[in-house]
Amino acid sequence: MNIVVIGKSGQLAFELQRILKDTSHDVTFLGRGDIDITSSESINETLAPLNPHSVINASAYTAVDNAETDADSCHAINATGVKNLAEFCKQANAFIVHVSTDYVFNGLKGSPYLTNDKIEPQGEYGKSKAEGEKWLLDILPNASCIIRTAWVYSSHGNNFVKTMLRLMAEKPQLNVIDDQIGTPTWAMGLAQACLHAGESKTIGVYHWTDEGVASWYDFALAIQEIAIEKGILENAIPIFPIPSSQYPTPAKRPHYSVLDKLTTREVFSSCKPSHWRRQLSTMLDEVNANK
């Protein structure tokens, strides 16, 4: 297959590069210096010569708090950019895999979100991602796959795990929010799901995270515990649970955003999710190897 990945420097693109190098596909990775997805002209000029069978959109505006004051840029990438890619793929008879987010939900349900639950984003980032989903479903409903995910981390780039490791090595103690509930997701598993969707041209909306449930506080405790076991950290520091009200942010976060994966397990049978602690341990082995 001829596969084009939009995005080159992010966590998901990093993992896609690792798994795609071991396949027989012709693969092209395009970063922001190669293509401007907010411009239909740039998309057509760049993608048409490549004649892709599948496009994986691993690019996004993900600065959730900045989006509250930079809404135009956020919507240009997460909504208009998706619209432009969908229009190209429709014209070129190409399939598209697009990654979305738990932020399209309001976080008030209290039980895992189904793929067809009501969309009700609370901030500009979530609104932009919801708008991108709508464009894709309107323009290319029979040749697109939307994969919603959450709490993504990797050994590459900036993320919660790497921030916690740094702070745990520098600080005498930490306070971590315990009233936001979700599921951590290693970007490697997400990349495998995206590739599966692109190869099999799986149509529809799906959820992909690792298995299990955690608060950010639970996640932080596990990071410290496993990192000490592996010798990445030398000493344990006290970690205290705090409510979101003690750590205000410009953007409102969903209090509960666990994503139901029943249909994902059935359809994505070749890449079944693993529990988040197991995935975290494997990723920390990579961190240890790269020290």
Tab-separated table of C-alpha atoms in Angstrom:
chain	number	residue	atom	x	y	z
A	1	MET	CA	0.000	0.000	0.000
A	2	ASN	CA	0.941	3.615	-0.477
A	3	ILE	CA	0.444	5.282	2.922
A	4	VAL	CA	0.885	8.954	3.759
A	5	VAL	CA	1.180	10.027	7.398
A	6	ILE	CA	0.364	13.662	8.128
A	7	GLY	CA	2.626	14.570	11.033
A	8	LYS	CA	6.277	13.832	11.572
A	9	SER	CA	7.430	15.056	14.981
A	10	GLY	CA	4.667	14.043	17.413
A	11	GLN	CA	4.379	10.998	19.662
A	12	LEU	CA	2.006	9.108	17.377
A	13	ALA	CA	4.092	9.813	14.267
A	14	PHE	CA	7.199	8.638	16.132
A	15	GLU	CA	5.578	5.282	16.900
A	16	LEU	CA	4.144	4.982	13.383
A	17	GLN	CA	7.643	5.448	11.970
A	18	ARG	CA	8.903	2.615	14.153
A	19	ILE	CA	6.255	0.107	13.095
A	20	LEU	CA	5.945	1.122	9.444
A	21	LYS	CA	9.665	0.651	8.741
A	22	ASP	CA	9.120	-3.086	9.217
A	23	THR	CA	6.328	-3.293	6.629
A	24	SER	CA	6.380	-3.549	2.841
A	25	HIS	CA	4.265	-0.399	2.413
A	26	ASP	CA	5.491	2.692	0.588
A	27	VAL	CA	5.273	5.308	3.347
A	28	THR	CA	5.693	9.079	3.315
A	29	PHE	CA	5.746	11.197	6.485
A	30	LEU	CA	4.868	14.864	6.024
A	31	GLY	CA	5.587	17.495	8.683
A	32	ARG	CA	4.501	21.118	8.856
A	33	GLY	CA	7.439	22.107	6.678
A	34	ASP	CA	6.208	19.713	3.986
A	35	ILE	CA	2.460	20.363	3.955
A	36	ASP	CA	0.000	22.945	5.297
A	37	ILE	CA	-3.286	21.145	5.928
A	38	THR	CA	-5.064	24.462	6.512
A	39	SER	CA	-4.539	25.112	2.768
A	40	SER	CA	-6.411	23.046	0.181
A	41	GLU	CA	-3.869	24.136	-2.403
A	42	SER	CA	-0.947	22.838	-0.319
A	43	ILE	CA	-2.733	19.525	0.247
A	44	ASN	CA	-3.477	19.024	-3.442
A	45	GLU	CA	0.028	19.987	-4.570
A	46	THR	CA	1.688	17.732	-2.006
A	47	LEU	CA	-0.585	14.682	-1.877
A	48	ALA	CA	-1.707	14.317	-5.481
A	49	PRO	CA	1.746	13.242	-6.772
A	50	LEU	CA	1.975	10.695	-3.932
A	51	ASN	CA	-1.329	9.046	-4.923
A	52	PRO	CA	-1.986	7.572	-1.443
A	53	HIS	CA	-4.249	4.593	-0.813
A	54	SER	CA	-4.577	5.587	2.851
A	55	VAL	CA	-3.851	8.795	4.756
A	56	ILE	CA	-3.239	8.707	8.513
A	57	ASN	CA	-3.749	12.103	10.097
A	58	ALA	CA	-1.401	12.145	13.098
A	59	SER	CA	-1.198	15.944	13.226
A	60	ALA	CA	-3.178	18.118	15.607
A	61	TYR	CA	-3.182	21.281	17.677
A	62	THR	CA	-2.971	19.745	21.161
A	63	ALA	CA	-2.077	22.691	23.425
A	64	VAL	CA	-5.368	22.433	25.303
A	65	ASP	CA	-4.918	25.504	27.511
A	66	ASN	CA	-3.428	27.701	24.776
A	67	ALA	CA	-6.429	26.898	22.596
A	68	GLU	CA	-8.654	28.992	24.858
A	69	THR	CA	-6.905	32.164	23.648
A	70	ASP	CA	-5.684	30.827	20.280
A	71	ALA	CA	-8.943	29.378	19.035
A	72	ASP	CA	-8.438	30.409	15.408
A	73	SER	CA	-5.183	28.446	15.062
A	74	CYS	CA	-6.645	25.486	16.926
A	75	HIS	CA	-9.735	25.293	14.705
A	76	ALA	CA	-7.693	25.858	11.549
A	77	ILE	CA	-5.651	22.712	12.199
A	78	ASN	CA	-8.158	20.476	13.996
A	79	ALA	CA	-11.279	21.343	11.980
A	80	THR	CA	-10.496	23.113	8.693
A	81	GLY	CA	-7.430	20.929	8.163
A	82	VAL	CA	-9.509	17.772	8.553
A	83	LYS	CA	-12.140	19.167	6.174
A	84	ASN	CA	-9.437	19.840	3.582
A	85	LEU	CA	-7.933	16.357	3.938
A	86	ALA	CA	-11.385	14.772	3.664
A	87	GLU	CA	-12.132	16.691	0.465
A	88	PHE	CA	-8.819	15.610	-1.067
A	89	CYS	CA	-9.346	11.971	-0.088
A	90	LYS	CA	-12.854	11.999	-1.566
A	91	GLN	CA	-11.535	13.351	-4.859
A	92	ALA	CA	-8.533	10.984	-4.880
A	93	ASN	CA	-10.488	7.901	-3.777
A	94	ALA	CA	-8.232	7.532	-0.736
A	95	PHE	CA	-9.083	6.274	2.752
A	96	ILE	CA	-8.356	8.427	5.822
A	97	VAL	CA	-7.666	7.505	9.451
A	98	HIS	CA	-8.143	10.432	11.810
A	99	VAL	CA	-7.275	10.586	15.522
A	100	SER	CA	-9.719	12.389	17.812
A	101	THR	CA	-10.065	12.775	21.564
A	102	ASP	CA	-12.040	12.141	24.742
A	103	TYR	CA	-12.407	15.936	24.992
A	104	VAL	CA	-15.366	15.780	22.589
A	105	PHE	CA	-17.406	14.576	25.605
A	106	ASN	CA	-18.432	16.693	28.609
A	107	GLY	CA	-17.018	14.249	31.176
A	108	LEU	CA	-20.199	14.095	33.254
A	109	LYS	CA	-21.572	10.669	32.262
A	110	GLY	CA	-19.881	8.662	35.022
A	111	SER	CA	-19.555	5.470	32.971
A	112	PRO	CA	-17.492	4.636	29.874
A	113	TYR	CA	-18.430	6.670	26.813
A	114	LEU	CA	-19.845	4.773	23.853
A	115	THR	CA	-18.860	5.825	20.347
A	116	ASN	CA	-22.393	7.084	19.664
A	117	ASP	CA	-22.834	9.024	22.919
A	118	LYS	CA	-23.725	12.687	22.668
A	119	ILE	CA	-20.877	15.019	21.681
A	120	GLU	CA	-20.642	17.990	24.042
A	121	PRO	CA	-17.118	19.493	24.195
A	122	GLN	CA	-16.355	21.965	26.975
A	123	GLY	CA	-13.411	23.954	25.600
A	124	GLU	CA	-11.994	25.226	22.329
A	125	TYR	CA	-9.730	22.205	21.837
A	126	GLY	CA	-12.626	19.767	22.242
A	127	LYS	CA	-14.875	21.905	20.042
A	128	SER	CA	-12.270	21.970	17.278
A	129	LYS	CA	-11.827	18.190	17.401
A	130	ALA	CA	-15.603	17.645	17.381
A	131	GLU	CA	-15.893	19.942	14.369
A	132	GLY	CA	-13.165	17.966	12.604
A	133	GLU	CA	-15.076	14.734	13.254
A	134	LYS	CA	-18.249	16.278	11.825
A	135	TRP	CA	-16.519	17.396	8.639
A	136	LEU	CA	-15.045	13.956	8.120
A	137	LEU	CA	-18.356	12.157	8.644
A	138	ASP	CA	-20.181	14.623	6.396
A	139	ILE	CA	-17.694	14.494	3.521
A	140	LEU	CA	-16.273	10.958	3.672
A	141	PRO	CA	-18.555	8.702	5.744
A	142	ASN	CA	-17.780	5.571	3.718
A	143	ALA	CA	-14.008	5.958	3.477
A	144	SER	CA	-12.907	7.181	6.894
A	145	CYS	CA	-12.065	5.907	10.358
A	146	ILE	CA	-12.148	8.126	13.433
A	147	ILE	CA	-10.208	6.806	16.434
A	148	ARG	CA	-10.796	8.670	19.689
A	149	THR	CA	-8.083	8.315	22.306
A	150	ALA	CA	-6.933	9.852	25.603
A	151	TRP	CA	-3.955	10.473	27.894
A	152	VAL	CA	-1.354	9.608	25.241
A	153	TYR	CA	2.302	9.225	26.190
A	154	SER	CA	5.508	7.866	24.647
A	155	SER	CA	9.246	7.752	25.222
A	156	HIS	CA	9.362	10.517	22.589
A	157	GLY	CA	8.293	14.122	23.075
A	158	ASN	CA	6.631	15.856	26.007
A	159	ASN	CA	3.959	14.068	28.007
A	160	PHE	CA	2.715	13.373	31.538
A	161	VAL	CA	4.978	10.361	32.127
A	162	LYS	CA	8.180	12.148	31.201
A	163	THR	CA	7.151	15.260	33.140
A	164	MET	CA	6.471	13.151	36.233
A	165	LEU	CA	9.834	11.384	35.952
A	166	ARG	CA	11.607	14.743	35.778
A	167	LEU	CA	9.689	16.253	38.690
A	168	MET	CA	10.081	13.133	40.825
A	169	ALA	CA	13.846	13.434	40.385
A	170	GLU	CA	13.872	17.157	41.191
A	171	LYS	CA	11.155	17.815	43.788
A	172	PRO	CA	10.825	16.794	47.450
A	173	GLN	CA	7.090	16.088	46.963
A	174	LEU	CA	4.288	16.402	44.394
A	175	ASN	CA	0.595	17.192	44.330
A	176	VAL	CA	-1.393	15.421	41.604
A	177	ILE	CA	-5.094	15.704	40.696
A	178	ASP	CA	-7.211	12.747	41.776
A	179	ASP	CA	-10.696	13.701	40.546
A	180	GLN	CA	-10.107	13.423	36.799
A	181	ILE	CA	-10.613	9.822	35.694
A	182	GLY	CA	-9.568	8.292	32.390
A	183	THR	CA	-7.212	5.752	30.854
A	184	PRO	CA	-3.537	6.207	29.943
A	185	THR	CA	-2.584	5.253	26.390
A	186	TRP	CA	0.861	4.273	25.142
A	187	ALA	CA	1.252	5.796	21.674
A	188	MET	CA	2.673	2.524	20.327
A	189	GLY	CA	-0.673	0.742	20.786
A	190	LEU	CA	-2.505	3.680	19.226
A	191	ALA	CA	-0.134	3.590	16.237
A	192	GLN	CA	-0.841	-0.109	15.735
A	193	ALA	CA	-4.573	0.593	15.756
A	194	CYS	CA	-4.168	3.414	13.218
A	195	LEU	CA	-2.123	1.197	10.915
A	196	HIS	CA	-4.682	-1.611	11.199
A	197	ALA	CA	-7.451	0.831	10.240
A	198	GLY	CA	-5.439	2.173	7.313
A	199	GLU	CA	-4.530	-1.271	5.998
A	200	SER	CA	-7.990	-2.811	6.378
A	201	LYS	CA	-9.854	0.439	5.575
A	202	THR	CA	-12.021	0.013	8.654
A	203	ILE	CA	-14.957	2.416	8.414
A	204	GLY	CA	-16.565	4.075	11.429
A	205	VAL	CA	-15.901	5.689	14.802
A	206	TYR	CA	-13.905	3.741	17.387
A	207	HIS	CA	-12.272	4.275	20.762
A	208	TRP	CA	-8.695	3.269	21.516
A	209	THR	CA	-6.951	3.534	24.867
A	210	ASP	CA	-5.128	0.994	26.959
A	211	GLU	CA	-7.298	-1.113	29.272
A	212	GLY	CA	-8.235	-0.139	32.823
A	213	VAL	CA	-9.084	3.082	34.633
A	214	ALA	CA	-7.008	5.587	36.624
A	215	SER	CA	-6.908	9.079	38.018
A	216	TRP	CA	-3.880	11.241	37.271
A	217	TYR	CA	-2.884	10.573	40.900
A	218	ASP	CA	-3.078	6.782	40.337
A	219	PHE	CA	-1.060	7.191	37.156
A	220	ALA	CA	1.629	9.216	38.943
A	221	LEU	CA	1.923	6.637	41.741
A	222	ALA	CA	2.372	3.855	39.179
A	223	ILE	CA	4.993	5.854	37.279
A	224	GLN	CA	7.046	6.307	40.448
A	225	GLU	CA	6.622	2.709	41.602
A	226	ILE	CA	7.625	1.130	38.283
A	227	ALA	CA	10.409	3.658	37.643
A	228	ILE	CA	11.978	2.813	41.012
A	229	GLU	CA	11.711	-0.927	40.273
A	230	LYS	CA	13.570	-0.374	37.004
A	231	GLY	CA	16.228	1.895	38.520
A	232	ILE	CA	15.112	4.971	36.575
A	233	LEU	CA	14.409	6.799	39.845
A	234	GLU	CA	16.500	6.327	42.963
A	235	ASN	CA	14.118	7.396	45.717
A	236	ALA	CA	10.392	7.652	46.301
A	237	ILE	CA	8.942	11.055	47.181
A	238	PRO	CA	5.555	11.770	48.769
A	239	ILE	CA	2.760	12.253	46.218
A	240	PHE	CA	-0.423	13.836	47.500
A	241	PRO	CA	-3.893	13.733	45.883
A	242	ILE	CA	-5.568	17.086	45.283
A	243	PRO	CA	-8.878	18.135	43.668
A	244	SER	CA	-8.964	19.956	40.331
A	245	SER	CA	-10.090	23.088	42.175
A	246	GLN	CA	-6.607	23.375	43.692
A	247	TYR	CA	-4.969	23.305	40.252
A	248	PRO	CA	-7.018	25.628	38.013
A	249	THR	CA	-6.297	25.646	34.269
A	250	PRO	CA	-7.583	27.873	31.453
A	251	ALA	CA	-9.331	24.919	29.780
A	252	LYS	CA	-11.882	22.757	31.547
A	253	ARG	CA	-10.917	19.086	31.682
A	254	PRO	CA	-13.450	16.230	31.600
A	255	HIS	CA	-13.865	14.746	35.092
A	256	TYR	CA	-14.615	11.286	33.717
A	257	SER	CA	-13.585	10.333	30.188
A	258	VAL	CA	-13.100	6.566	30.143
A	259	LEU	CA	-13.818	5.367	26.593
A	260	ASP	CA	-15.748	2.147	25.929
A	261	LYS	CA	-13.818	-0.199	23.604
A	262	LEU	CA	-16.238	-3.091	23.086
A	263	THR	CA	-16.574	-2.573	19.322
A	264	THR	CA	-12.851	-1.835	19.048
A	265	ARG	CA	-11.941	-5.198	20.566
A	266	GLU	CA	-14.226	-6.922	18.071
A	267	VAL	CA	-13.151	-5.051	14.938
A	268	PHE	CA	-9.464	-4.439	15.742
A	269	SER	CA	-8.853	-8.070	16.641
A	270	SER	CA	-5.220	-8.035	15.477
A	271	CYS	CA	-4.168	-5.352	17.989
A	272	LYS	CA	-5.955	-5.929	21.273
A	273	PRO	CA	-5.430	-3.345	24.043
A	274	SER	CA	-3.327	-4.251	27.104
A	275	HIS	CA	-3.711	-2.915	30.642
A	276	TRP	CA	-2.201	0.526	31.076
A	277	ARG	CA	0.226	-0.586	33.819
A	278	ARG	CA	1.695	-3.247	31.521
A	279	GLN	CA	2.055	-0.735	28.692
A	280	LEU	CA	3.618	1.810	31.046
A	281	SER	CA	6.157	-0.768	32.192
A	282	THR	CA	7.142	-1.567	28.602
A	283	MET	CA	7.499	2.104	27.723
A	284	LEU	CA	9.650	2.705	30.827
A	285	ASP	CA	11.925	-0.113	29.668
A	286	GLU	CA	12.527	2.036	26.584
A	287	VAL	CA	13.266	5.074	28.752
A	288	ASN	CA	15.733	2.993	30.744
A	289	ALA	CA	17.434	1.720	27.591
A	290	ASN	CA	17.792	5.278	26.290
A	291	LYS	CA	19.343	6.687	29.484
